[in-house]
Amino acid sequence: MGRKVLVLEDEENIRSFVVINLKRAGYDVIQAGSGEEALERFHENPDIMIAILDVMLPGELDGYDVCRTLRAEGSNAGIIMLTARVQESDKVNGLMMGADDYVTKPFSVPELTARVDALIRRINVNGFSQDVIKSGPFTLNLRSRELVKNGQHIDLTQVEFSLVKTFLENQDCALDREALLNAVWGPSYSGEEKIVDVNIRRLRIKIEDVPAKPKYIVTVRGFGYMWRKMS
């Protein structure tokens, strides 16, 4: 089965270089030069597994808009943001909108390819020892990759699914950020630990009754996080 990747980048020389290297790595690559074109390509190819989205784009839709639209439409494709911005708020905004990862320009193509490879591996998780994990009102189906709370389906990104799976497999066990990075992003991940905190914040908004007062994913001060086991 082809591993289909969408590359949204308005600078043709950068886009071509990325496309060539992803094809060499075995990916089926679809190109777009604008946010509007990216959404068209995505609708034409619903089997796209990864979307690489440049943040700064001409036209009405930038990379953030495309990310937000894809998540609003229910897509659970992996999303990697390309950004020349280095402000912490820009990185956080992209992750809170539903992106799984970000790469800051200038970047090396091997680094970007490694991030794509890691995200693909998370999407293609197999060999589970069990099909379903339960905790209190939650049921996580590992084969359909669905999380249900009190009978209501909760849409998760690839990273959020991996986080929930890691927590539910380690209930009542405090996990530090490094352990979560290794489990979810992989031991070769070269980004910042801050990505853990942002994704935890986003996940709490989706699963907690009162996100500001979490009772499922609790903070272990000075250490990390823990999923509190519920009967």
PDB file of N, CA and C in Angstrom, residues 52-111:
ATOM      1  N   ILE A  52       2.423  17.665   5.316  1.00  0.00           N
ATOM      2  CA  ILE A  52       3.501  18.578   5.713  1.00  0.00           C
ATOM      3  C   ILE A  52       3.075  19.969   5.270  1.00  0.00           C
ATOM      4  N   LEU A  53       2.837  20.853   6.221  1.00  0.00           N
ATOM      5  CA  LEU A  53       2.219  22.145   5.927  1.00  0.00           C
ATOM      6  C   LEU A  53       3.147  23.302   6.265  1.00  0.00           C
ATOM      7  N   ASP A  54       3.499  24.095   5.247  1.00  0.00           N
ATOM      8  CA  ASP A  54       4.248  25.319   5.489  1.00  0.00           C
ATOM      9  C   ASP A  54       3.298  26.330   6.126  1.00  0.00           C
ATOM     10  N   VAL A  55       3.785  27.050   7.120  1.00  0.00           N
ATOM     11  CA  VAL A  55       2.925  27.987   7.838  1.00  0.00           C
ATOM     12  C   VAL A  55       2.687  29.268   7.041  1.00  0.00           C
ATOM     13  N   MET A  56       3.756  29.867   6.539  1.00  0.00           N
ATOM     14  CA  MET A  56       3.654  31.157   5.847  1.00  0.00           C
ATOM     15  C   MET A  56       3.355  30.933   4.371  1.00  0.00           C
ATOM     16  N   LEU A  57       2.148  31.308   3.942  1.00  0.00           N
ATOM     17  CA  LEU A  57       1.723  31.072   2.568  1.00  0.00           C
ATOM     18  C   LEU A  57       1.024  32.298   1.996  1.00  0.00           C
ATOM     19  N   PRO A  58       1.091  32.479   0.690  1.00  0.00           N
ATOM     20  CA  PRO A  58       0.306  33.542   0.054  1.00  0.00           C
ATOM     21  C   PRO A  58      -1.161  33.119   0.002  1.00  0.00           C
ATOM     22  N   GLY A  59      -2.050  34.059  -0.264  1.00  0.00           N
ATOM     23  CA  GLY A  59      -3.462  33.705  -0.362  1.00  0.00           C
ATOM     24  C   GLY A  59      -4.171  33.822   0.967  1.00  0.00           C
ATOM     25  N   GLU A  60      -5.410  33.389   0.985  1.00  0.00           N
ATOM     26  CA  GLU A  60      -6.249  33.563   2.172  1.00  0.00           C
ATOM     27  C   GLU A  60      -5.991  32.512   3.245  1.00  0.00           C
ATOM     28  N   LEU A  61      -5.522  31.327   2.855  1.00  0.00           N
ATOM     29  CA  LEU A  61      -5.336  30.233   3.814  1.00  0.00           C
ATOM     30  C   LEU A  61      -3.858  29.966   4.050  1.00  0.00           C
ATOM     31  N   ASP A  62      -3.409  30.086   5.294  1.00  0.00           N
ATOM     32  CA  ASP A  62      -2.037  29.708   5.600  1.00  0.00           C
ATOM     33  C   ASP A  62      -2.020  28.284   6.158  1.00  0.00           C
ATOM     34  N   GLY A  63      -0.847  27.821   6.559  1.00  0.00           N
ATOM     35  CA  GLY A  63      -0.729  26.448   7.041  1.00  0.00           C
ATOM     36  C   GLY A  63      -1.562  26.164   8.270  1.00  0.00           C
ATOM     37  N   TYR A  64      -1.677  27.159   9.165  1.00  0.00           N
ATOM     38  CA  TYR A  64      -2.513  26.996  10.346  1.00  0.00           C
ATOM     39  C   TYR A  64      -3.972  26.784   9.952  1.00  0.00           C
ATOM     40  N   ASP A  65      -4.424  27.562   8.963  1.00  0.00           N
ATOM     41  CA  ASP A  65      -5.814  27.435   8.509  1.00  0.00           C
ATOM     42  C   ASP A  65      -6.083  26.045   7.941  1.00  0.00           C
ATOM     43  N   VAL A  66      -5.131  25.528   7.168  1.00  0.00           N
ATOM     44  CA  VAL A  66      -5.294  24.191   6.587  1.00  0.00           C
ATOM     45  C   VAL A  66      -5.340  23.140   7.687  1.00  0.00           C
ATOM     46  N   CYS A  67      -4.435  23.263   8.659  1.00  0.00           N
ATOM     47  CA  CYS A  67      -4.418  22.329   9.791  1.00  0.00           C
ATOM     48  C   CYS A  67      -5.748  22.357  10.535  1.00  0.00           C
ATOM     49  N   ARG A  68      -6.225  23.569  10.830  1.00  0.00           N
ATOM     50  CA  ARG A  68      -7.479  23.719  11.571  1.00  0.00           C
ATOM     51  C   ARG A  68      -8.655  23.134  10.785  1.00  0.00           C
ATOM     52  N   THR A  69      -8.655  23.349   9.467  1.00  0.00           N
ATOM     53  CA  THR A  69      -9.741  22.839   8.626  1.00  0.00           C
ATOM     54  C   THR A  69      -9.738  21.318   8.581  1.00  0.00           C
ATOM     55  N   LEU A  70      -8.565  20.733   8.419  1.00  0.00           N
ATOM     56  CA  LEU A  70      -8.467  19.273   8.359  1.00  0.00           C
ATOM     57  C   LEU A  70      -8.969  18.636   9.651  1.00  0.00           C
ATOM     58  N   ARG A  71      -8.587  19.209  10.770  1.00  0.00           N
ATOM     59  CA  ARG A  71      -9.040  18.648  12.052  1.00  0.00           C
ATOM     60  C   ARG A  71     -10.542  18.867  12.240  1.00  0.00           C
ATOM     61  N   ALA A  72     -11.052  20.015  11.792  1.00  0.00           N
ATOM     62  CA  ALA A  72     -12.488  20.286  11.917  1.00  0.00           C
ATOM     63  C   ALA A  72     -13.295  19.319  11.060  1.00  0.00           C
ATOM     64  N   GLU A  73     -12.701  18.866   9.960  1.00  0.00           N
ATOM     65  CA  GLU A  73     -13.374  17.913   9.078  1.00  0.00           C
ATOM     66  C   GLU A  73     -13.237  16.477   9.576  1.00  0.00           C
ATOM     67  N   GLY A  74     -12.520  16.298  10.678  1.00  0.00           N
ATOM     68  CA  GLY A  74     -12.406  14.974  11.271  1.00  0.00           C
ATOM     69  C   GLY A  74     -11.227  14.152  10.788  1.00  0.00           C
ATOM     70  N   SER A  75     -10.320  14.766  10.031  1.00  0.00           N
ATOM     71  CA  SER A  75      -9.160  14.017   9.545  1.00  0.00           C
ATOM     72  C   SER A  75      -8.219  13.690  10.703  1.00  0.00           C
ATOM     73  N   ASN A  76      -7.733  12.443  10.725  1.00  0.00           N
ATOM     74  CA  ASN A  76      -6.741  12.064  11.729  1.00  0.00           C
ATOM     75  C   ASN A  76      -5.395  11.793  11.088  1.00  0.00           C
ATOM     76  N   ALA A  77      -5.173  12.340   9.896  1.00  0.00           N
ATOM     77  CA  ALA A  77      -3.868  12.224   9.244  1.00  0.00           C
ATOM     78  C   ALA A  77      -2.807  12.892  10.111  1.00  0.00           C
ATOM     79  N   GLY A  78      -1.594  12.401  10.026  1.00  0.00           N
ATOM     80  CA  GLY A  78      -0.505  13.040  10.746  1.00  0.00           C
ATOM     81  C   GLY A  78      -0.187  14.391  10.120  1.00  0.00           C
ATOM     82  N   ILE A  79       0.065  15.399  10.943  1.00  0.00           N
ATOM     83  CA  ILE A  79       0.352  16.750  10.436  1.00  0.00           C
ATOM     84  C   ILE A  79       1.662  17.253  11.020  1.00  0.00           C
ATOM     85  N   ILE A  80       2.561  17.674  10.119  1.00  0.00           N
ATOM     86  CA  ILE A  80       3.836  18.278  10.510  1.00  0.00           C
ATOM     87  C   ILE A  80       3.859  19.696   9.961  1.00  0.00           C
ATOM     88  N   MET A  81       4.092  20.676  10.823  1.00  0.00           N
ATOM     89  CA  MET A  81       4.142  22.070  10.404  1.00  0.00           C
ATOM     90  C   MET A  81       5.576  22.466  10.077  1.00  0.00           C
ATOM     91  N   LEU A  82       5.753  23.196   8.965  1.00  0.00           N
ATOM     92  CA  LEU A  82       7.038  23.791   8.610  1.00  0.00           C
ATOM     93  C   LEU A  82       6.946  25.276   8.913  1.00  0.00           C
ATOM     94  N   THR A  83       7.842  25.780   9.728  1.00  0.00           N
ATOM     95  CA  THR A  83       7.748  27.186  10.096  1.00  0.00           C
ATOM     96  C   THR A  83       9.121  27.820  10.212  1.00  0.00           C
ATOM     97  N   ALA A  84       9.220  29.069   9.740  1.00  0.00           N
ATOM     98  CA  ALA A  84      10.439  29.845   9.901  1.00  0.00           C
ATOM     99  C   ALA A  84      10.376  30.648  11.192  1.00  0.00           C
ATOM    100  N   ARG A  85       9.233  30.622  11.820  1.00  0.00           N
ATOM    101  CA  ARG A  85       9.051  31.365  13.060  1.00  0.00           C
ATOM    102  C   ARG A  85       9.663  30.601  14.221  1.00  0.00           C
ATOM    103  N   VAL A  86      10.281  31.338  15.128  1.00  0.00           N
ATOM    104  CA  VAL A  86      10.935  30.673  16.268  1.00  0.00           C
ATOM    105  C   VAL A  86      10.266  31.024  17.592  1.00  0.00           C
ATOM    106  N   GLN A  87       9.259  31.907  17.543  1.00  0.00           N
ATOM    107  CA  GLN A  87       8.584  32.265  18.782  1.00  0.00           C
ATOM    108  C   GLN A  87       7.858  31.056  19.360  1.00  0.00           C
ATOM    109  N   GLU A  88       7.955  30.916  20.670  1.00  0.00           N
ATOM    110  CA  GLU A  88       7.318  29.787  21.351  1.00  0.00           C
ATOM    111  C   GLU A  88       5.824  29.747  21.084  1.00  0.00           C
ATOM    112  N   SER A  89       5.181  30.936  21.016  1.00  0.00           N
ATOM    113  CA  SER A  89       3.733  30.975  20.839  1.00  0.00           C
ATOM    114  C   SER A  89       3.319  30.393  19.502  1.00  0.00           C
ATOM    115  N   ASP A  90       4.132  30.565  18.458  1.00  0.00           N
ATOM    116  CA  ASP A  90       3.789  30.033  17.145  1.00  0.00           C
ATOM    117  C   ASP A  90       3.807  28.511  17.152  1.00  0.00           C
ATOM    118  N   LYS A  91       4.792  27.946  17.826  1.00  0.00           N
ATOM    119  CA  LYS A  91       4.871  26.484  17.919  1.00  0.00           C
ATOM    120  C   LYS A  91       3.672  25.946  18.700  1.00  0.00           C
ATOM    121  N   VAL A  92       3.378  26.591  19.816  1.00  0.00           N
ATOM    122  CA  VAL A  92       2.262  26.153  20.655  1.00  0.00           C
ATOM    123  C   VAL A  92       0.948  26.255  19.892  1.00  0.00           C
ATOM    124  N   ASN A  93       0.761  27.350  19.148  1.00  0.00           N
ATOM    125  CA  ASN A  93      -0.484  27.539  18.399  1.00  0.00           C
ATOM    126  C   ASN A  93      -0.703  26.409  17.405  1.00  0.00           C
ATOM    127  N   GLY A  94       0.349  26.046  16.678  1.00  0.00           N
ATOM    128  CA  GLY A  94       0.224  24.965  15.707  1.00  0.00           C
ATOM    129  C   GLY A  94      -0.150  23.650  16.356  1.00  0.00           C
ATOM    130  N   LEU A  95       0.472  23.344  17.478  1.00  0.00           N
ATOM    131  CA  LEU A  95       0.177  22.092  18.171  1.00  0.00           C
ATOM    132  C   LEU A  95      -1.237  22.099  18.749  1.00  0.00           C
ATOM    133  N   MET A  96      -1.658  23.230  19.275  1.00  0.00           N
ATOM    134  CA  MET A  96      -2.994  23.313  19.848  1.00  0.00           C
ATOM    135  C   MET A  96      -4.073  23.207  18.773  1.00  0.00           C
ATOM    136  N   MET A  97      -3.743  23.589  17.545  1.00  0.00           N
ATOM    137  CA  MET A  97      -4.705  23.467  16.444  1.00  0.00           C
ATOM    138  C   MET A  97      -4.824  22.040  15.943  1.00  0.00           C
ATOM    139  N   GLY A  98      -3.923  21.173  16.383  1.00  0.00           N
ATOM    140  CA  GLY A  98      -4.029  19.779  15.987  1.00  0.00           C
ATOM    141  C   GLY A  98      -2.831  19.203  15.276  1.00  0.00           C
ATOM    142  N   ALA A  99      -1.760  19.985  15.109  1.00  0.00           N
ATOM    143  CA  ALA A  99      -0.555  19.451  14.478  1.00  0.00           C
ATOM    144  C   ALA A  99       0.096  18.423  15.408  1.00  0.00           C
ATOM    145  N   ASP A 100       0.777  17.445  14.814  1.00  0.00           N
ATOM    146  CA  ASP A 100       1.458  16.414  15.593  1.00  0.00           C
ATOM    147  C   ASP A 100       2.908  16.772  15.875  1.00  0.00           C
ATOM    148  N   ASP A 101       3.506  17.577  15.003  1.00  0.00           N
ATOM    149  CA  ASP A 101       4.923  17.903  15.147  1.00  0.00           C
ATOM    150  C   ASP A 101       5.204  19.169  14.353  1.00  0.00           C
ATOM    151  N   TYR A 102       6.374  19.757  14.555  1.00  0.00           N
ATOM    152  CA  TYR A 102       6.776  20.912  13.772  1.00  0.00           C
ATOM    153  C   TYR A 102       8.276  20.835  13.502  1.00  0.00           C
ATOM    154  N   VAL A 103       8.687  21.379  12.369  1.00  0.00           N
ATOM    155  CA  VAL A 103      10.093  21.457  12.000  1.00  0.00           C
ATOM    156  C   VAL A 103      10.371  22.901  11.629  1.00  0.00           C
ATOM    157  N   THR A 104      11.411  23.488  12.223  1.00  0.00           N
ATOM    158  CA  THR A 104      11.727  24.902  12.005  1.00  0.00           C
ATOM    159  C   THR A 104      12.711  25.061  10.853  1.00  0.00           C
ATOM    160  N   LYS A 105      12.403  25.989   9.952  1.00  0.00           N
ATOM    161  CA  LYS A 105      13.315  26.319   8.864  1.00  0.00           C
ATOM    162  C   LYS A 105      14.480  27.162   9.391  1.00  0.00           C
ATOM    163  N   PRO A 106      15.684  26.992   8.822  1.00  0.00           N
ATOM    164  CA  PRO A 106      16.039  25.998   7.797  1.00  0.00           C
ATOM    165  C   PRO A 106      16.154  24.613   8.429  1.00  0.00           C
ATOM    166  N   PHE A 107      15.751  23.600   7.696  1.00  0.00           N
ATOM    167  CA  PHE A 107      15.788  22.239   8.209  1.00  0.00           C
ATOM    168  C   PHE A 107      16.552  21.348   7.229  1.00  0.00           C
ATOM    169  N   SER A 108      17.023  20.218   7.717  1.00  0.00           N
ATOM    170  CA  SER A 108      17.661  19.247   6.833  1.00  0.00           C
ATOM    171  C   SER A 108      16.593  18.273   6.374  1.00  0.00           C
ATOM    172  N   VAL A 109      16.655  17.861   5.119  1.00  0.00           N
ATOM    173  CA  VAL A 109      15.680  16.906   4.601  1.00  0.00           C
ATOM    174  C   VAL A 109      15.739  15.582   5.355  1.00  0.00           C
ATOM    175  N   PRO A 110      16.941  15.073   5.717  1.00  0.00           N
ATOM    176  CA  PRO A 110      16.970  13.842   6.526  1.00  0.00           C
ATOM    177  C   PRO A 110      16.198  13.979   7.842  1.00  0.00           C
ATOM    178  N   GLU A 111      16.270  15.164   8.460  1.00  0.00           N
ATOM    179  CA  GLU A 111      15.514  15.370   9.699  1.00  0.00           C
ATOM    180  C   GLU A 111      14.011  15.312   9.426  1.00  0.00           C
TER     181      GLU A 111
END
